[in-house]
Each structure stands twice: as C-alpha cells, then as structure tokens.
mmCIF file with all atom_site columns, C-alpha atoms in Angstrom:
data_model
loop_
_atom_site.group_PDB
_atom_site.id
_atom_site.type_symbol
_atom_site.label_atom_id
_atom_site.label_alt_id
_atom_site.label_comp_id
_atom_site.label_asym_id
_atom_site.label_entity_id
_atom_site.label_seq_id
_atom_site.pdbx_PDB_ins_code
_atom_site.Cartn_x
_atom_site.Cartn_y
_atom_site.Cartn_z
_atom_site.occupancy
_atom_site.B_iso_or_equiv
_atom_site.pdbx_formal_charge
_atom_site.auth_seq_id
_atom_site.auth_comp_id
_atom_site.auth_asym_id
_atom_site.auth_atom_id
_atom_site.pdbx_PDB_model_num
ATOM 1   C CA . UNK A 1 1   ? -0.163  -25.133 45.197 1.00 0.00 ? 1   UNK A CA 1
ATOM 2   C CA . UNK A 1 2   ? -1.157  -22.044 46.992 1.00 0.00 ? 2   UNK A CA 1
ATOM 3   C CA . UNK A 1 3   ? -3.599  -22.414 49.802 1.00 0.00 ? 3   UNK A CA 1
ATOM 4   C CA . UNK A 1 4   ? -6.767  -20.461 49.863 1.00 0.00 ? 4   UNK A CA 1
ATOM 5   C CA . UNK A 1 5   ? -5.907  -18.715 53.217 1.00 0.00 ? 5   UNK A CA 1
ATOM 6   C CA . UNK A 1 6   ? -5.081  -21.864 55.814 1.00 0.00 ? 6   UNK A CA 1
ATOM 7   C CA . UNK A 1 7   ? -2.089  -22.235 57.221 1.00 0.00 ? 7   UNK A CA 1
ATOM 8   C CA . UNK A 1 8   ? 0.357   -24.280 59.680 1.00 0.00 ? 8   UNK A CA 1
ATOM 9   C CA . UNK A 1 9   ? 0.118   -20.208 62.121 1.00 0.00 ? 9   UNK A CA 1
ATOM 10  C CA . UNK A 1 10  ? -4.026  -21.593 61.981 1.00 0.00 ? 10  UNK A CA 1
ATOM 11  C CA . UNK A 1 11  ? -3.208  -24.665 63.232 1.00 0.00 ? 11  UNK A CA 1
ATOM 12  C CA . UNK A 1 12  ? -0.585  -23.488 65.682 1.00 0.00 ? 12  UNK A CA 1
ATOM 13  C CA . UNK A 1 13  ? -3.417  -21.087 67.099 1.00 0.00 ? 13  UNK A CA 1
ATOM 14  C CA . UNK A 1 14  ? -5.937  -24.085 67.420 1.00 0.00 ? 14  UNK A CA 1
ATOM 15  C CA . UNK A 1 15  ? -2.794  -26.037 69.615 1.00 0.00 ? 15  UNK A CA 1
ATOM 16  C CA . UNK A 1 16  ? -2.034  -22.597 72.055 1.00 0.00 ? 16  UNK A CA 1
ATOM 17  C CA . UNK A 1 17  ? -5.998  -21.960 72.988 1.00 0.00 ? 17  UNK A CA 1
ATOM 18  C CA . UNK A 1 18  ? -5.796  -25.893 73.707 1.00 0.00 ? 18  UNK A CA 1
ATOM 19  C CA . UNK A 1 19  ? -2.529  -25.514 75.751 1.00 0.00 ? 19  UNK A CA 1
ATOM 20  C CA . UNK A 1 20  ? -1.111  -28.022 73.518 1.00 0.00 ? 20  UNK A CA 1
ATOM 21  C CA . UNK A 1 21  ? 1.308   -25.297 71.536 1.00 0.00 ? 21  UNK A CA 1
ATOM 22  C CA . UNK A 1 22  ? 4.554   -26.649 73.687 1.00 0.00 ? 22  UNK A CA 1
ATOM 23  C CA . UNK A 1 23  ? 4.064   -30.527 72.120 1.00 0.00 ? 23  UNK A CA 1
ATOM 24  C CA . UNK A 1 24  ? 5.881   -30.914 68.916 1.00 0.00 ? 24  UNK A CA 1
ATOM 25  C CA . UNK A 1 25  ? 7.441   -34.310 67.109 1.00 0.00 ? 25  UNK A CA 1
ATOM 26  C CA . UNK A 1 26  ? 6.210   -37.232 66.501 1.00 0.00 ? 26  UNK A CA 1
ATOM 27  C CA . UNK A 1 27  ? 5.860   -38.003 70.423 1.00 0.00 ? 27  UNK A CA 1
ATOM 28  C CA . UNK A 1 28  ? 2.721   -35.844 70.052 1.00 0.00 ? 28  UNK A CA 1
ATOM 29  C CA . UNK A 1 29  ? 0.968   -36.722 67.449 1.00 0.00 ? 29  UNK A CA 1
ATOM 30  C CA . UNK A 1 30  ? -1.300  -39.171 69.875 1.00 0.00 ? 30  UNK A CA 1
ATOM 31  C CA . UNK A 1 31  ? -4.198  -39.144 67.404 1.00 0.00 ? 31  UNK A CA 1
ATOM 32  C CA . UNK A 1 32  ? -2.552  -41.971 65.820 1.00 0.00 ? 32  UNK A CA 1
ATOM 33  C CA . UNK A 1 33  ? -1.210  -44.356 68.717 1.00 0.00 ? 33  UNK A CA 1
ATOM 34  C CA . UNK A 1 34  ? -5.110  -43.936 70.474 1.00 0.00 ? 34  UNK A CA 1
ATOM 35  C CA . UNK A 1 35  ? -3.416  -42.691 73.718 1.00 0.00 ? 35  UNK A CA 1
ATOM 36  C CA . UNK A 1 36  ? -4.587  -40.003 75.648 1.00 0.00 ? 36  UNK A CA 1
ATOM 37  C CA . UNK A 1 37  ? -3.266  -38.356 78.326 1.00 0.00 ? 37  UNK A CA 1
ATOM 38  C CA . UNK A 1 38  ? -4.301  -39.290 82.086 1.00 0.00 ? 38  UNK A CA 1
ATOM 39  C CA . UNK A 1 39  ? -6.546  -36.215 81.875 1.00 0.00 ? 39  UNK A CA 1
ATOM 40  C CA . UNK A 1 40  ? -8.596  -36.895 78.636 1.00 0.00 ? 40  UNK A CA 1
ATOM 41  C CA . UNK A 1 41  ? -8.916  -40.653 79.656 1.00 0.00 ? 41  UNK A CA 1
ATOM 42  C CA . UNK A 1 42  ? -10.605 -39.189 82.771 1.00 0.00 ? 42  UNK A CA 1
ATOM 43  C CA . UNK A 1 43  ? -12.973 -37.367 80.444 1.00 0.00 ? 43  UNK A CA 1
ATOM 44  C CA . UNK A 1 44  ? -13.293 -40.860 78.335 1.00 0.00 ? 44  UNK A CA 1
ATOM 45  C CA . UNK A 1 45  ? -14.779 -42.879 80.993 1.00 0.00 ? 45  UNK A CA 1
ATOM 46  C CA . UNK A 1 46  ? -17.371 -40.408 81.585 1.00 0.00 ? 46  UNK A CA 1
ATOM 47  C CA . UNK A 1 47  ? -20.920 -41.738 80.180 1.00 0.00 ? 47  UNK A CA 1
ATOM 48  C CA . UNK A 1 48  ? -23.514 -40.179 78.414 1.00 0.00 ? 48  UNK A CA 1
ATOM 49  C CA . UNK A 1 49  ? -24.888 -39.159 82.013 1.00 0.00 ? 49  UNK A CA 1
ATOM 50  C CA . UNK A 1 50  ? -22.127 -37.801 83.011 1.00 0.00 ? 50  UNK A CA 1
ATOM 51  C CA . UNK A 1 51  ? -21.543 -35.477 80.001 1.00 0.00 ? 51  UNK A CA 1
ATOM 52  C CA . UNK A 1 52  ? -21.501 -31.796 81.395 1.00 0.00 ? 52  UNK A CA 1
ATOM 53  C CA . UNK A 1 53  ? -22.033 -28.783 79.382 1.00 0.00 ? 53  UNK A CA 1
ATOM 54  C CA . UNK A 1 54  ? -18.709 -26.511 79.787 1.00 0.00 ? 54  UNK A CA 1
ATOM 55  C CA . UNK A 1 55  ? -19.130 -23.508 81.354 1.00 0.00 ? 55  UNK A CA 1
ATOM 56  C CA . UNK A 1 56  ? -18.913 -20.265 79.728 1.00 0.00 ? 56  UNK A CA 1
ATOM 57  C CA . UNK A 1 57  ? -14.916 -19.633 78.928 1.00 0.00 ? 57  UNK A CA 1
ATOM 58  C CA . UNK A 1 58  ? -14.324 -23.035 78.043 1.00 0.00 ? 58  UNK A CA 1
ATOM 59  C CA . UNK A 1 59  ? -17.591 -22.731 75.644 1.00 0.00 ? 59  UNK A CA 1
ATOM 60  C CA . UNK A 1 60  ? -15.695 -19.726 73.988 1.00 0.00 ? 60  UNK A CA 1
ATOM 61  C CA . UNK A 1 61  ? -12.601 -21.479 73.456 1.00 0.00 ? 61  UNK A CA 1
ATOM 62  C CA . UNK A 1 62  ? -14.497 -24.373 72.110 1.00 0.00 ? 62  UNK A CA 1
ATOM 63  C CA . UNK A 1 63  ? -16.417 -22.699 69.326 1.00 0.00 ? 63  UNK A CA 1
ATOM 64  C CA . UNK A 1 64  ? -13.349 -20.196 68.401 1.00 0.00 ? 64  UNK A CA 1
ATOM 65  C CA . UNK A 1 65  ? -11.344 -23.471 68.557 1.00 0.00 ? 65  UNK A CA 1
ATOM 66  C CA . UNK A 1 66  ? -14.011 -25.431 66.055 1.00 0.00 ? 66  UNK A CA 1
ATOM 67  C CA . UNK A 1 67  ? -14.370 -22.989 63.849 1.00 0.00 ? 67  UNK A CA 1
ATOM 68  C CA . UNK A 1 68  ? -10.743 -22.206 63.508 1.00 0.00 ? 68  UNK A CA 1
ATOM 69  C CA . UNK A 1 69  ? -10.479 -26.193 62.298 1.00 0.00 ? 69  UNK A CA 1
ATOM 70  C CA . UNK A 1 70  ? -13.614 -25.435 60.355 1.00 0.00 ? 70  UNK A CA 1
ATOM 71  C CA . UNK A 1 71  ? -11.272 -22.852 58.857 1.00 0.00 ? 71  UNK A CA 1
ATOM 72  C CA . UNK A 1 72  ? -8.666  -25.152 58.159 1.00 0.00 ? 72  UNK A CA 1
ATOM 73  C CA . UNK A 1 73  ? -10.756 -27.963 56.491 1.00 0.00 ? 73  UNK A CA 1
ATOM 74  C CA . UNK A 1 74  ? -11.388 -25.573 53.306 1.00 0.00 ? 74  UNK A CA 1
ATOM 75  C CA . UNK A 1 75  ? -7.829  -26.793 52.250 1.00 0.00 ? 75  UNK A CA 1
ATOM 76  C CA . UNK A 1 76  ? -7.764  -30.000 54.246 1.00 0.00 ? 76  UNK A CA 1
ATOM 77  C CA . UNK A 1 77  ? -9.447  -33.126 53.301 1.00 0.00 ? 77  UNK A CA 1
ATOM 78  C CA . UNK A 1 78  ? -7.847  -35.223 56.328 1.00 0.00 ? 78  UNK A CA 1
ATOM 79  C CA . UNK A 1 79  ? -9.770  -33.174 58.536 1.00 0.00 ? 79  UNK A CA 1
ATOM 80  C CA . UNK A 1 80  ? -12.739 -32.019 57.134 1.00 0.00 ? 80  UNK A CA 1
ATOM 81  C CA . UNK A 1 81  ? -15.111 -34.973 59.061 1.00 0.00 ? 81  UNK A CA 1
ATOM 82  C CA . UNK A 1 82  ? -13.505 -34.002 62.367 1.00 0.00 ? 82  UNK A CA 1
ATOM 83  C CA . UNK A 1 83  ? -13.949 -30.255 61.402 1.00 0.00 ? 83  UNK A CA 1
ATOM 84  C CA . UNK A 1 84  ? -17.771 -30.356 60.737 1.00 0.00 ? 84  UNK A CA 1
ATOM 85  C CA . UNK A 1 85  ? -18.769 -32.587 63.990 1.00 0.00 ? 85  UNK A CA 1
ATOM 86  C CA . UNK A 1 86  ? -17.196 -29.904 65.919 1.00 0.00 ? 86  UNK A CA 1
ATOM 87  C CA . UNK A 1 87  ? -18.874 -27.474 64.379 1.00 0.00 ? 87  UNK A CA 1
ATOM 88  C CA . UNK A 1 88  ? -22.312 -29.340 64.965 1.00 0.00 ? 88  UNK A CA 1
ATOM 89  C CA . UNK A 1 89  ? -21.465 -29.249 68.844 1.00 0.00 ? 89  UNK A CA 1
ATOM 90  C CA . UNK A 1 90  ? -21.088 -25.458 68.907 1.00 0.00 ? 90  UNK A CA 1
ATOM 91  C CA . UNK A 1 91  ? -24.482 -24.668 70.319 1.00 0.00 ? 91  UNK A CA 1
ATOM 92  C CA . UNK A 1 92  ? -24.320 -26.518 73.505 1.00 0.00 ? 92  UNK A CA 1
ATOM 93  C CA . UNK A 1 93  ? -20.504 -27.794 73.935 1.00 0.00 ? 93  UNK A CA 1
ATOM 94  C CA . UNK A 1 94  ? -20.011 -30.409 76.444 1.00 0.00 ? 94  UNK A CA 1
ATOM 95  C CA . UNK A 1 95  ? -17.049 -31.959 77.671 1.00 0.00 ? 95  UNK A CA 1
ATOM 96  C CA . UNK A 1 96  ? -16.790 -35.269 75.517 1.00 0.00 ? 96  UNK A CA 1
ATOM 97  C CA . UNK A 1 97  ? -16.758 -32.423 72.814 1.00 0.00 ? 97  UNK A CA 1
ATOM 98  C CA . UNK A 1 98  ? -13.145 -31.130 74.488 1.00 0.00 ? 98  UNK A CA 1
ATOM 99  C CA . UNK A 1 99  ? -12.259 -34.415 74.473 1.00 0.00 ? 99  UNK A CA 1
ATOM 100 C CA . UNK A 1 100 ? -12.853 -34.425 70.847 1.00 0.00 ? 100 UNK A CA 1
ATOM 101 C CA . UNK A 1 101 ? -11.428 -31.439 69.905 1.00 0.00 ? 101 UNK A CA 1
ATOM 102 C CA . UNK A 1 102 ? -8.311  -32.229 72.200 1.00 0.00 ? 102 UNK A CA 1
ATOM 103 C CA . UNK A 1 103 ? -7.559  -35.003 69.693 1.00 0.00 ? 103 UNK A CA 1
ATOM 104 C CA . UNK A 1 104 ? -8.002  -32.976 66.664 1.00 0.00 ? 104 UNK A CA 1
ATOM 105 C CA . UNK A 1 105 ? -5.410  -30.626 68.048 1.00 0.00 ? 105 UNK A CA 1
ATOM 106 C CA . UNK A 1 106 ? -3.046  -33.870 69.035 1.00 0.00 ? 106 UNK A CA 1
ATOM 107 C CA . UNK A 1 107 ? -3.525  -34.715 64.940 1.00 0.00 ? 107 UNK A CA 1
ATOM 108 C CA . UNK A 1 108 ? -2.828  -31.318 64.279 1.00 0.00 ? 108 UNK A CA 1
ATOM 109 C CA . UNK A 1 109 ? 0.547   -31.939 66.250 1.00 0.00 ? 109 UNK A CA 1
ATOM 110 C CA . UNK A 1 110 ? 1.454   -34.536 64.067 1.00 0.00 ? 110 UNK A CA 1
ATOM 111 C CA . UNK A 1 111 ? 0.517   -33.114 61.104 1.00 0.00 ? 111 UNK A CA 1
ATOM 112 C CA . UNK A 1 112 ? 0.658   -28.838 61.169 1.00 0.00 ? 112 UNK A CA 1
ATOM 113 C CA . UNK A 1 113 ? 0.915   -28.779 57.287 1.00 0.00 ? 113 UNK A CA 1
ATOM 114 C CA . UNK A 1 114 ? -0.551  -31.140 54.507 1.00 0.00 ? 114 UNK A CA 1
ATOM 115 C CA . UNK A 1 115 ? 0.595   -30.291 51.030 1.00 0.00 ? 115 UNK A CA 1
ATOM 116 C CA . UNK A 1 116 ? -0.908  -31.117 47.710 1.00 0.00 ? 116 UNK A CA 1
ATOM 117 C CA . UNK A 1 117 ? 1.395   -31.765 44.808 1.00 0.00 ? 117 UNK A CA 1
ATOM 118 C CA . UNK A 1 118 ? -0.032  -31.719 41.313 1.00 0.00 ? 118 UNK A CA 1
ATOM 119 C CA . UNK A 1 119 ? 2.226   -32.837 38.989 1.00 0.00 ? 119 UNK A CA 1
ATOM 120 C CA . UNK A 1 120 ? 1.688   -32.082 35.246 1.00 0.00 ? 120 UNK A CA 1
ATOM 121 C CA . UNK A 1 121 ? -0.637  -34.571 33.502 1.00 0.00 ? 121 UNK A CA 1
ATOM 122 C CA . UNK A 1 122 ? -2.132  -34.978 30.236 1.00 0.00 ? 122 UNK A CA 1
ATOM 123 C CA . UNK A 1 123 ? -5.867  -33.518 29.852 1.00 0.00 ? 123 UNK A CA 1
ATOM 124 C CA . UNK A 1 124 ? -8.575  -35.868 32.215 1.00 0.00 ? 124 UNK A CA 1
ATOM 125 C CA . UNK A 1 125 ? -11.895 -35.919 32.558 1.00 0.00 ? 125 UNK A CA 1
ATOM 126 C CA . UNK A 1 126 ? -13.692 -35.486 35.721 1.00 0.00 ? 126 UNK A CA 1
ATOM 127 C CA . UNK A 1 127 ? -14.400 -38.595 38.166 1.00 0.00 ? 127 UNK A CA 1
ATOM 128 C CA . UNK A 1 128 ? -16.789 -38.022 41.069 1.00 0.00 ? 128 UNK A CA 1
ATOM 129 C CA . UNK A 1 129 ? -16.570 -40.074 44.250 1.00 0.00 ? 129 UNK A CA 1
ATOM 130 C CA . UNK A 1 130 ? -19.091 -40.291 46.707 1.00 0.00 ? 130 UNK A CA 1
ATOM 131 C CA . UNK A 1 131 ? -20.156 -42.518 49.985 1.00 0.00 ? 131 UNK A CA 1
ATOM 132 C CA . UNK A 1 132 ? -22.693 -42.118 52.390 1.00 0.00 ? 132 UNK A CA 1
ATOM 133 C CA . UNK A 1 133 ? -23.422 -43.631 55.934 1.00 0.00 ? 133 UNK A CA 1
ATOM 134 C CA . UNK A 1 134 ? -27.008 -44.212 57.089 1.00 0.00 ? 134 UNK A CA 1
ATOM 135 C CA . UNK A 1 135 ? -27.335 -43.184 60.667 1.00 0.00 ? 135 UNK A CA 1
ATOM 136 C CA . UNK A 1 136 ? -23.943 -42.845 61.237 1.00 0.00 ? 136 UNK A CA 1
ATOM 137 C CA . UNK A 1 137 ? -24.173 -40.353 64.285 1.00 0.00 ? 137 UNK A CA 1
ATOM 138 C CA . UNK A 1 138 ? -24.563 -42.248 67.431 1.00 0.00 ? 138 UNK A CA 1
ATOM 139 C CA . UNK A 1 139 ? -26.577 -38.931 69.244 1.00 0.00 ? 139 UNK A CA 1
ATOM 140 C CA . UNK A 1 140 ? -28.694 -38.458 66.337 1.00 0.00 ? 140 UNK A CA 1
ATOM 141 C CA . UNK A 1 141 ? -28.807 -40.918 63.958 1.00 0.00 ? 141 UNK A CA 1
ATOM 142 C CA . UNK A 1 142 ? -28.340 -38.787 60.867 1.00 0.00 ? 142 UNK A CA 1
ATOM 143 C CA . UNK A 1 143 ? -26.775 -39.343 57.779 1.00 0.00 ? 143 UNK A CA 1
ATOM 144 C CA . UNK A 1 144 ? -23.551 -38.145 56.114 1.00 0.00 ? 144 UNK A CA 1
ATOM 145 C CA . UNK A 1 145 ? -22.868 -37.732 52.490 1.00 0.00 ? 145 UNK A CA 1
ATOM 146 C CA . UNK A 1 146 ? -19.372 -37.090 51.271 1.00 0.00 ? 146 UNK A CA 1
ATOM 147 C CA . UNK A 1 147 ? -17.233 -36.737 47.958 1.00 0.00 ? 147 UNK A CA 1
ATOM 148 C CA . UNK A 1 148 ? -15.085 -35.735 45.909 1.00 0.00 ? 148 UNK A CA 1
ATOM 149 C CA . UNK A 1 149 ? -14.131 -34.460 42.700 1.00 0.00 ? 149 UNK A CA 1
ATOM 150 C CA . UNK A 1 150 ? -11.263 -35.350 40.776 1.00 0.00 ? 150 UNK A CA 1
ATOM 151 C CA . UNK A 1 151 ? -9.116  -33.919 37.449 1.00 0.00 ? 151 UNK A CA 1
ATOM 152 C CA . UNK A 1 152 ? -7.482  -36.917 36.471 1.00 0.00 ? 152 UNK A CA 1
ATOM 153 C CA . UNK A 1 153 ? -5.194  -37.574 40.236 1.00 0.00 ? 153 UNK A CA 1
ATOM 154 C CA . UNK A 1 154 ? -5.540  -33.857 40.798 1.00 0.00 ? 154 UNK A CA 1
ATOM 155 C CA . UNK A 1 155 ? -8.354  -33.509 43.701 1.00 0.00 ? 155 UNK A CA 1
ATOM 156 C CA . UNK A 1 156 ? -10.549 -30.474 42.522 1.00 0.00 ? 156 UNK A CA 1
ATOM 157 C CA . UNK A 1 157 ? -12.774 -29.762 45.466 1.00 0.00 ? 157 UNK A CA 1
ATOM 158 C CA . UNK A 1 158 ? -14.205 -32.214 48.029 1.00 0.00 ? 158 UNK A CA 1
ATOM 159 C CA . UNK A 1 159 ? -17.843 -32.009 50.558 1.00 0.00 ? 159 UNK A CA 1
ATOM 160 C CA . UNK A 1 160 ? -18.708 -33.745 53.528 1.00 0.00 ? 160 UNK A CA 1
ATOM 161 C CA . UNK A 1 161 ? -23.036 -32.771 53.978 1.00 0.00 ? 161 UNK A CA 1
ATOM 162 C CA . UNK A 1 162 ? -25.125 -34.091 57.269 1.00 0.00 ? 162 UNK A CA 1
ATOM 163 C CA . UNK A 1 163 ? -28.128 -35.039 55.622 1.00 0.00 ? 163 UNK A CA 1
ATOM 164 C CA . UNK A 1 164 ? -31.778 -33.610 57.053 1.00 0.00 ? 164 UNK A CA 1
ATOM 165 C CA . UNK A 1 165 ? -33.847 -35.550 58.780 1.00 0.00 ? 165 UNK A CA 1
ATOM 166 C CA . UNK A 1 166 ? -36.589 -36.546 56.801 1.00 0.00 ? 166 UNK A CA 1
ATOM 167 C CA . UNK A 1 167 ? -40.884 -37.505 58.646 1.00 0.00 ? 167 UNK A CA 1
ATOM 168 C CA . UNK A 1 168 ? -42.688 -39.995 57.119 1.00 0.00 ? 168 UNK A CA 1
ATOM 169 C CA . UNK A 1 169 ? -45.757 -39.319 57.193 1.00 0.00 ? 169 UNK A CA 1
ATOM 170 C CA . UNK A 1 170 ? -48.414 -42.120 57.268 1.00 0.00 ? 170 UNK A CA 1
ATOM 171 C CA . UNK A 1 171 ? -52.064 -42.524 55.950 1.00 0.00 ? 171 UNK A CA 1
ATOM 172 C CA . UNK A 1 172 ? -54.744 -43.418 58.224 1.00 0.00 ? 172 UNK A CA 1
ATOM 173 C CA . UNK A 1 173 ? -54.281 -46.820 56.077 1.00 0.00 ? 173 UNK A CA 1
ATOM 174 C CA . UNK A 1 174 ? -50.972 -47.588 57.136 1.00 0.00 ? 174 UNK A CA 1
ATOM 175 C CA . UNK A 1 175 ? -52.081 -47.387 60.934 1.00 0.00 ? 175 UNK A CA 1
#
C-alpha cells in the first residue's frame, strides 16, 4: 500500500530535533517497558505546580516536532491519539508536554515504519467502529470520540475528534 506522503525520513526527523536520532533497536523503544531515562523521570516527578512553560527554542521544536507526528498520524492509526494531544498543547507548551512528546519519539524508535497489508478479499460491506470517553482529559475534562471504518479487514480511514464543550443553560426554575 502506498502511503499518502509519511514516511520512516518523517519519523527519523521527529527523533534528530529530539536528540534521540542515535537510539536504534529494540533497547530504545522505551515506550513499551515504561522506563524513562534519569532525565525525563526528573521531569515526571514534577507536579502540576511545577509545570513550566518552555522557553522560546524549545517551544519551536515542540510545535515543529507535534506537528511533524501530526503529519505522520494521517497514515498511522497507532499514533494518531498521541499525535492530536500534542497538537492541543501547541499554544502554550510546557515541559510535561516534552516529556510527552519524548515518549512518542522513544515509540517512534521502536517502531519507524508501520505497514498495512491488504490482502485480496471477496466484496464486504462497510462496518463502522466507534468509542468515546466522557471527560477523559485530566486538564480539561473533555471528551474524545474515535472510529473507524472498515472494508471487510481492510481499514478504510479512521478519526480521533475532541468533542466541544457544551453550557447548560438553566431556567430561573431550575435554580
């Protein structure tokens, strides 16, 4: 299957602005053990208080960073989630977002290429999967929606949406 434009040199880009470009095998691919290195665990323990906003370089390397994964995600359902909360931190970036993006980049280690096979199969009809959390995000309680569509076992397109936030708005009766 031809990709729409991603590929392994767009994750190898994410890994050198992360300085991560040197760590190859499965060694690397930390995303899955849970370890971090002595200098993200640092970053770990730090609490909501504590959470600085990055300064001005680091905020450029962030966002061309997230949106490079953004990027990737068109052709990547393992990391489309991980993709779109980076991109919601773009604005202000702080530095449990680094922390975050430092493990999407030890995934991308791991895992520089996913490839989809479809195999020939006799004519399907469409299935639709979806699922959606309520309040899932810790910092803002929103929602997430997400699904897919699927030809038979061949995976057509797939959508992960952060739901608005919706007011209720009461009566003088319901006060």
């Amino acid at each position: 299957l031809a990709s729409r434009g991603a590929s392994p040199e767009e994750a190898a880009e994410v890994l050198r602005v992360l300085g991560l470009a040197d760590a190859s095998g499965p060694g690397a691919h930390l995303a899955s053990v849970g370890k971090l290195p002595a200098r993200e665990e640092e970053e770990e323990k730090t609490s909501a208080h504590d959470d600085k906003v990055l300064g001005e370089l680091d905020c450029g390397m962030f966002r061309g960073a997230a949106a490079r994964a953004n990027y990737l995600a068109l052709d990547r359902l393992d990391i489309a989630f991980a993709a779109k909360e980076l991109c919601r931190r773009m604005s202000v970036p702080r530095a449990s977002d680094l922390v975050a993006l430092r493990r999407l980049a030890q995934y991308l280690v791991g895992t520089p290429r996913v490839v989809q096979k479809l195999p020939w199969q006799r004519p399907a009809g469409l299935k639709l999967f979806s699922d959606t959390d309520f309040a899932g995000c810790p910092r803002t309680r929103r929602s997430t929606s997400s699904g897919v569509t699927m030809r038979g076992l061949h995976l057509i397109k797939h959508y992960i949406i952060l739901q608005p936030t919706h007011q209720t708005i009461l009566s003088p009766a319901d006060l």
